[in-house]
Amino acid sequence: MATVLYITAHPLDPHESFSLAVGKQFIESYCEANPTDEVIHLDMYKENIPQFDADVLRGWGKLRSGLSFDQLSDAEKSKVARLEAIVDQYVAADKYVYVSPMWNFSIPPILKAYTDVTSIPGKTFKYTKNGPIGLLSGKKALHIQASGSVYSEGPLALLEMGYSYLNKILQFYGIQSIEAIFVEGTASLERASVIKEKAIAHAAEVAKRF
């Protein structure tokens, strides 16, 4: 049995969001094909994702200096413990499905905050004398990204910093099996429904082998 983190980063619902509509089809088809796997839905807009603020940085600093967890302030304890729980959940999973829109050529800030939380030395990567190496080899990831224009290829490709960023982060973690489903060109009202239907059908097929 595999554990899948279904990570969504859109404040609306599947009826209003292209990325969530495709993600919903993917995860439903995945569950049908893999009924014994555990799927954990992490809605970034409902999760408590602490920012790297003064409490976090000071708390980590105190722990590195040799102080015990009990010697942290209440705010430091709460945030540091939450960060630890998030990254431990991430490391324990076998597969990751990210679902997000492209905003300003990149991912939503709440998803960026989540990647910050999961990029922890000793958890998802480690430093060596030859440089950092990832610790999550053998795992798989998929990114479903919706955008108004086409960015995966063509003249706007150089502006695409959503999937390309996430892809680099996942490779940094040691994950080599990374796929993408692009739901592109949705700003065209004449073609939006066709684009959505094709992406949903594609997602259903990808889910059977993911």
mmCIF file of C-alpha atoms in Angstrom:
data_model
loop_
_atom_site.group_PDB
_atom_site.id
_atom_site.type_symbol
_atom_site.label_atom_id
_atom_site.label_comp_id
_atom_site.label_asym_id
_atom_site.label_seq_id
_atom_site.Cartn_x
_atom_site.Cartn_y
_atom_site.Cartn_z
ATOM 1 C CA MET A 1 0.000 0.000 0.000
ATOM 2 C CA ALA A 2 1.289 3.454 -0.945
ATOM 3 C CA THR A 3 0.583 6.784 0.720
ATOM 4 C CA VAL A 4 -0.280 9.664 -1.615
ATOM 5 C CA LEU A 5 -0.264 13.324 -0.622
ATOM 6 C CA TYR A 6 -2.842 15.158 -2.737
ATOM 7 C CA ILE A 7 -1.690 18.761 -2.397
ATOM 8 C CA THR A 8 -4.070 21.401 -3.732
ATOM 9 C CA ALA A 9 -3.376 25.136 -3.867
ATOM 10 C CA HIS A 10 -6.471 26.930 -5.121
ATOM 11 C CA PRO A 11 -8.997 28.804 -2.943
ATOM 12 C CA LEU A 12 -12.026 27.873 -5.058
ATOM 13 C CA ASP A 13 -13.626 24.474 -5.772
ATOM 14 C CA PRO A 14 -13.458 22.062 -8.748
ATOM 15 C CA HIS A 15 -16.502 23.673 -10.358
ATOM 16 C CA GLU A 16 -14.693 27.014 -10.526
ATOM 17 C CA SER A 17 -11.072 25.935 -10.990
ATOM 18 C CA PHE A 18 -9.580 24.230 -14.035
ATOM 19 C CA SER A 19 -6.677 22.789 -12.064
ATOM 20 C CA LEU A 20 -8.909 21.401 -9.305
ATOM 21 C CA ALA A 21 -11.364 19.906 -11.820
ATOM 22 C CA VAL A 22 -8.540 17.984 -13.478
ATOM 23 C CA GLY A 23 -7.051 17.081 -10.104
ATOM 24 C CA LYS A 24 -10.398 15.755 -8.895
ATOM 25 C CA GLN A 25 -10.652 13.451 -11.901
ATOM 26 C CA PHE A 26 -7.077 12.296 -11.434
ATOM 27 C CA ILE A 27 -7.453 11.398 -7.783
ATOM 28 C CA GLU A 28 -10.811 9.668 -8.324
ATOM 29 C CA SER A 29 -9.354 7.572 -11.135
ATOM 30 C CA TYR A 30 -6.261 6.868 -9.054
ATOM 31 C CA CYS A 31 -8.346 5.613 -6.135
ATOM 32 C CA GLU A 32 -10.318 3.343 -8.475
ATOM 33 C CA ALA A 33 -7.085 1.866 -9.841
ATOM 34 C CA ASN A 34 -5.400 1.662 -6.410
ATOM 35 C CA PRO A 35 -8.144 0.999 -3.852
ATOM 36 C CA THR A 36 -5.746 -0.041 -1.073
ATOM 37 C CA ASP A 37 -3.597 3.096 -1.237
ATOM 38 C CA GLU A 38 -4.061 5.876 1.308
ATOM 39 C CA VAL A 39 -4.751 9.326 -0.152
ATOM 40 C CA ILE A 40 -4.300 12.320 2.157
ATOM 41 C CA HIS A 41 -5.746 15.597 0.860
ATOM 42 C CA LEU A 42 -3.814 18.679 1.926
ATOM 43 C CA ASP A 43 -5.712 21.829 0.994
ATOM 44 C CA MET A 44 -3.090 24.555 1.330
ATOM 45 C CA TYR A 45 -5.786 27.136 2.015
ATOM 46 C CA LYS A 46 -7.050 25.153 5.002
ATOM 47 C CA GLU A 47 -3.773 23.815 6.378
ATOM 48 C CA ASN A 48 -1.748 25.574 9.059
ATOM 49 C CA ILE A 49 1.506 26.316 7.219
ATOM 50 C CA PRO A 50 3.756 28.419 9.484
ATOM 51 C CA GLN A 51 5.876 31.083 7.795
ATOM 52 C CA PHE A 52 9.591 31.251 8.462
ATOM 53 C CA ASP A 53 9.190 34.153 10.887
ATOM 54 C CA ALA A 54 11.190 35.307 13.917
ATOM 55 C CA ASP A 55 9.646 32.643 16.182
ATOM 56 C CA VAL A 56 10.684 29.832 13.835
ATOM 57 C CA LEU A 57 14.192 31.123 13.184
ATOM 58 C CA ARG A 58 14.871 31.876 16.850
ATOM 59 C CA GLY A 59 13.406 28.537 17.908
ATOM 60 C CA TRP A 60 15.610 26.639 15.492
ATOM 61 C CA GLY A 61 18.590 28.715 16.592
ATOM 62 C CA LYS A 62 18.000 27.844 20.237
ATOM 63 C CA LEU A 63 17.744 24.138 19.428
ATOM 64 C CA ARG A 64 20.978 24.258 17.419
ATOM 65 C CA SER A 65 22.700 25.977 20.339
ATOM 66 C CA GLY A 66 21.846 23.051 22.601
ATOM 67 C CA LEU A 67 18.703 24.245 24.350
ATOM 68 C CA SER A 68 15.901 21.725 24.776
ATOM 69 C CA PHE A 69 12.487 22.024 23.149
ATOM 70 C CA ASP A 70 10.966 22.798 26.554
ATOM 71 C CA GLN A 71 13.143 25.913 26.789
ATOM 72 C CA LEU A 72 11.529 27.512 23.742
ATOM 73 C CA SER A 73 8.791 30.134 24.069
ATOM 74 C CA ASP A 74 5.201 28.988 23.612
ATOM 75 C CA ALA A 75 5.051 30.568 20.130
ATOM 76 C CA GLU A 76 8.357 28.956 19.147
ATOM 77 C CA LYS A 77 7.227 25.551 20.405
ATOM 78 C CA SER A 78 3.935 25.706 18.519
ATOM 79 C CA LYS A 79 5.451 26.713 15.181
ATOM 80 C CA VAL A 80 8.554 24.519 15.335
ATOM 81 C CA ALA A 81 6.476 21.463 16.284
ATOM 82 C CA ARG A 82 4.023 22.141 13.451
ATOM 83 C CA LEU A 83 6.860 22.461 10.931
ATOM 84 C CA GLU A 84 8.313 19.185 12.141
ATOM 85 C CA ALA A 85 4.952 17.426 11.736
ATOM 86 C CA ILE A 86 4.506 18.757 8.188
ATOM 87 C CA VAL A 87 7.896 17.652 6.908
ATOM 88 C CA ASP A 88 7.641 14.261 8.659
ATOM 89 C CA GLN A 89 4.295 13.654 6.953
ATOM 90 C CA TYR A 90 5.862 14.632 3.636
ATOM 91 C CA VAL A 91 8.853 12.328 4.035
ATOM 92 C CA ALA A 92 6.616 9.394 5.025
ATOM 93 C CA ALA A 93 4.598 9.605 1.790
ATOM 94 C CA ASP A 94 5.378 7.607 -1.339
ATOM 95 C CA LYS A 95 3.767 9.775 -4.006
ATOM 96 C CA TYR A 96 2.932 13.463 -4.357
ATOM 97 C CA VAL A 97 0.254 15.077 -6.500
ATOM 98 C CA TYR A 98 0.441 18.878 -6.658
ATOM 99 C CA VAL A 99 -2.491 20.812 -8.111
ATOM 100 C CA SER A 100 -2.210 24.549 -8.686
ATOM 101 C CA PRO A 101 -2.954 27.422 -11.033
ATOM 102 C CA MET A 102 -0.197 29.531 -12.539
ATOM 103 C CA TRP A 103 -0.256 32.939 -10.896
ATOM 104 C CA ASN A 104 2.121 35.616 -12.162
ATOM 105 C CA PHE A 105 4.092 32.943 -14.028
ATOM 106 C CA SER A 106 4.621 30.877 -10.853
ATOM 107 C CA ILE A 107 2.853 28.933 -8.102
ATOM 108 C CA PRO A 108 0.537 30.488 -5.466
ATOM 109 C CA PRO A 109 2.447 31.865 -2.437
ATOM 110 C CA ILE A 110 0.819 29.363 -0.085
ATOM 111 C CA LEU A 111 2.330 26.510 -2.125
ATOM 112 C CA LYS A 112 5.722 28.242 -2.080
ATOM 113 C CA ALA A 113 5.409 28.366 1.728
ATOM 114 C CA TYR A 114 4.757 24.607 1.736
ATOM 115 C CA THR A 115 7.879 23.918 -0.344
ATOM 116 C CA ASP A 116 9.856 26.016 2.135
ATOM 117 C CA VAL A 117 8.521 23.892 4.985
ATOM 118 C CA THR A 118 9.387 20.627 3.222
ATOM 119 C CA SER A 119 12.897 21.757 2.247
ATOM 120 C CA ILE A 120 14.562 20.846 5.529
ATOM 121 C CA PRO A 121 18.151 19.532 5.851
ATOM 122 C CA GLY A 122 18.240 16.024 7.267
ATOM 123 C CA LYS A 123 14.662 15.386 6.137
ATOM 124 C CA THR A 124 14.313 15.818 2.362
ATOM 125 C CA PHE A 125 18.000 16.459 1.618
ATOM 126 C CA LYS A 126 21.352 16.526 3.368
ATOM 127 C CA TYR A 127 24.626 18.355 2.993
ATOM 128 C CA THR A 128 27.749 16.374 2.098
ATOM 129 C CA LYS A 129 31.348 17.306 1.279
ATOM 130 C CA ASN A 130 30.345 17.058 -2.384
ATOM 131 C CA GLY A 131 27.278 19.255 -1.996
ATOM 132 C CA PRO A 132 23.628 18.605 -1.058
ATOM 133 C CA ILE A 133 21.943 15.353 -2.053
ATOM 134 C CA GLY A 134 18.259 14.417 -1.984
ATOM 135 C CA LEU A 135 16.882 11.861 0.451
ATOM 136 C CA LEU A 136 13.608 10.966 -1.291
ATOM 137 C CA SER A 137 14.823 8.765 -4.117
ATOM 138 C CA GLY A 138 12.348 6.150 -5.327
ATOM 139 C CA LYS A 139 9.305 8.362 -4.824
ATOM 140 C CA LYS A 140 7.028 9.795 -7.543
ATOM 141 C CA ALA A 141 5.427 13.170 -8.174
ATOM 142 C CA LEU A 142 2.890 14.764 -10.491
ATOM 143 C CA HIS A 143 2.096 18.445 -10.982
ATOM 144 C CA ILE A 144 -1.239 19.514 -12.488
ATOM 145 C CA GLN A 145 -1.010 23.156 -13.512
ATOM 146 C CA ALA A 146 -3.631 25.353 -15.184
ATOM 147 C CA SER A 147 -2.862 28.601 -16.987
ATOM 148 C CA GLY A 148 -4.662 31.100 -19.179
ATOM 149 C CA SER A 149 -2.019 30.945 -21.906
ATOM 150 C CA VAL A 150 0.334 28.229 -23.150
ATOM 151 C CA TYR A 151 3.618 28.196 -21.235
ATOM 152 C CA SER A 152 4.913 24.632 -21.532
ATOM 153 C CA GLU A 153 6.181 25.414 -25.032
ATOM 154 C CA GLY A 154 6.309 28.217 -27.556
ATOM 155 C CA PRO A 155 7.155 31.916 -27.127
ATOM 156 C CA LEU A 156 6.002 32.120 -23.484
ATOM 157 C CA ALA A 157 7.977 29.100 -22.283
ATOM 158 C CA LEU A 158 10.751 31.254 -20.811
ATOM 159 C CA LEU A 159 8.198 32.866 -18.484
ATOM 160 C CA GLU A 160 7.029 29.551 -16.994
ATOM 161 C CA MET A 161 8.266 29.427 -13.382
ATOM 162 C CA GLY A 162 5.579 27.267 -11.768
ATOM 163 C CA TYR A 163 6.189 23.706 -12.878
ATOM 164 C CA SER A 164 9.858 24.445 -13.587
ATOM 165 C CA TYR A 165 10.356 25.620 -9.988
ATOM 166 C CA LEU A 166 8.512 22.688 -8.458
ATOM 167 C CA ASN A 167 10.337 20.269 -10.751
ATOM 168 C CA LYS A 168 13.704 21.578 -9.551
ATOM 169 C CA ILE A 169 12.672 21.395 -5.904
ATOM 170 C CA LEU A 170 11.506 17.790 -6.293
ATOM 171 C CA GLN A 171 14.702 16.813 -8.084
ATOM 172 C CA PHE A 172 16.630 18.493 -5.267
ATOM 173 C CA TYR A 173 14.810 16.115 -2.901
ATOM 174 C CA GLY A 174 16.056 13.203 -4.996
ATOM 175 C CA ILE A 175 12.738 12.516 -6.755
ATOM 176 C CA GLN A 176 13.428 11.604 -10.387
ATOM 177 C CA SER A 177 10.008 10.335 -11.495
ATOM 178 C CA ILE A 178 8.186 13.634 -12.086
ATOM 179 C CA GLU A 179 5.272 14.141 -14.485
ATOM 180 C CA ALA A 180 3.119 17.113 -15.424
ATOM 181 C CA ILE A 181 -0.356 17.707 -16.782
ATOM 182 C CA PHE A 182 -0.720 21.195 -18.234
ATOM 183 C CA VAL A 183 -4.215 22.649 -18.562
ATOM 184 C CA GLU A 184 -3.266 25.525 -20.836
ATOM 185 C CA GLY A 185 -4.987 28.224 -22.862
ATOM 186 C CA THR A 186 -8.023 28.453 -20.604
ATOM 187 C CA ALA A 187 -8.312 32.215 -21.146
ATOM 188 C CA SER A 188 -9.805 31.424 -24.562
ATOM 189 C CA LEU A 189 -13.514 31.257 -23.816
ATOM 190 C CA GLU A 190 -14.197 29.445 -27.097
ATOM 191 C CA ARG A 191 -11.738 26.649 -26.301
ATOM 192 C CA ALA A 192 -11.784 26.519 -22.503
ATOM 193 C CA SER A 193 -14.363 23.735 -22.185
ATOM 194 C CA VAL A 194 -12.586 21.583 -24.785
ATOM 195 C CA ILE A 195 -9.232 22.136 -23.087
ATOM 196 C CA LYS A 196 -10.743 21.147 -19.756
ATOM 197 C CA GLU A 197 -12.370 17.998 -21.131
ATOM 198 C CA LYS A 198 -9.166 16.859 -22.834
ATOM 199 C CA ALA A 199 -7.122 17.472 -19.688
ATOM 200 C CA ILE A 200 -9.631 15.555 -17.564
ATOM 201 C CA ALA A 201 -9.500 12.590 -19.953
ATOM 202 C CA HIS A 202 -5.705 12.704 -19.939
ATOM 203 C CA ALA A 203 -5.634 12.839 -16.149
ATOM 204 C CA ALA A 204 -7.794 9.726 -15.934
ATOM 205 C CA GLU A 205 -5.318 7.847 -18.135
ATOM 206 C CA VAL A 206 -2.243 9.055 -16.233
ATOM 207 C CA ALA A 207 -3.853 8.029 -12.944
ATOM 208 C CA LYS A 208 -4.050 4.385 -14.029
ATOM 209 C CA ARG A 209 -0.270 4.085 -14.265
ATOM 210 C CA PHE A 210 0.911 6.593 -11.692
#
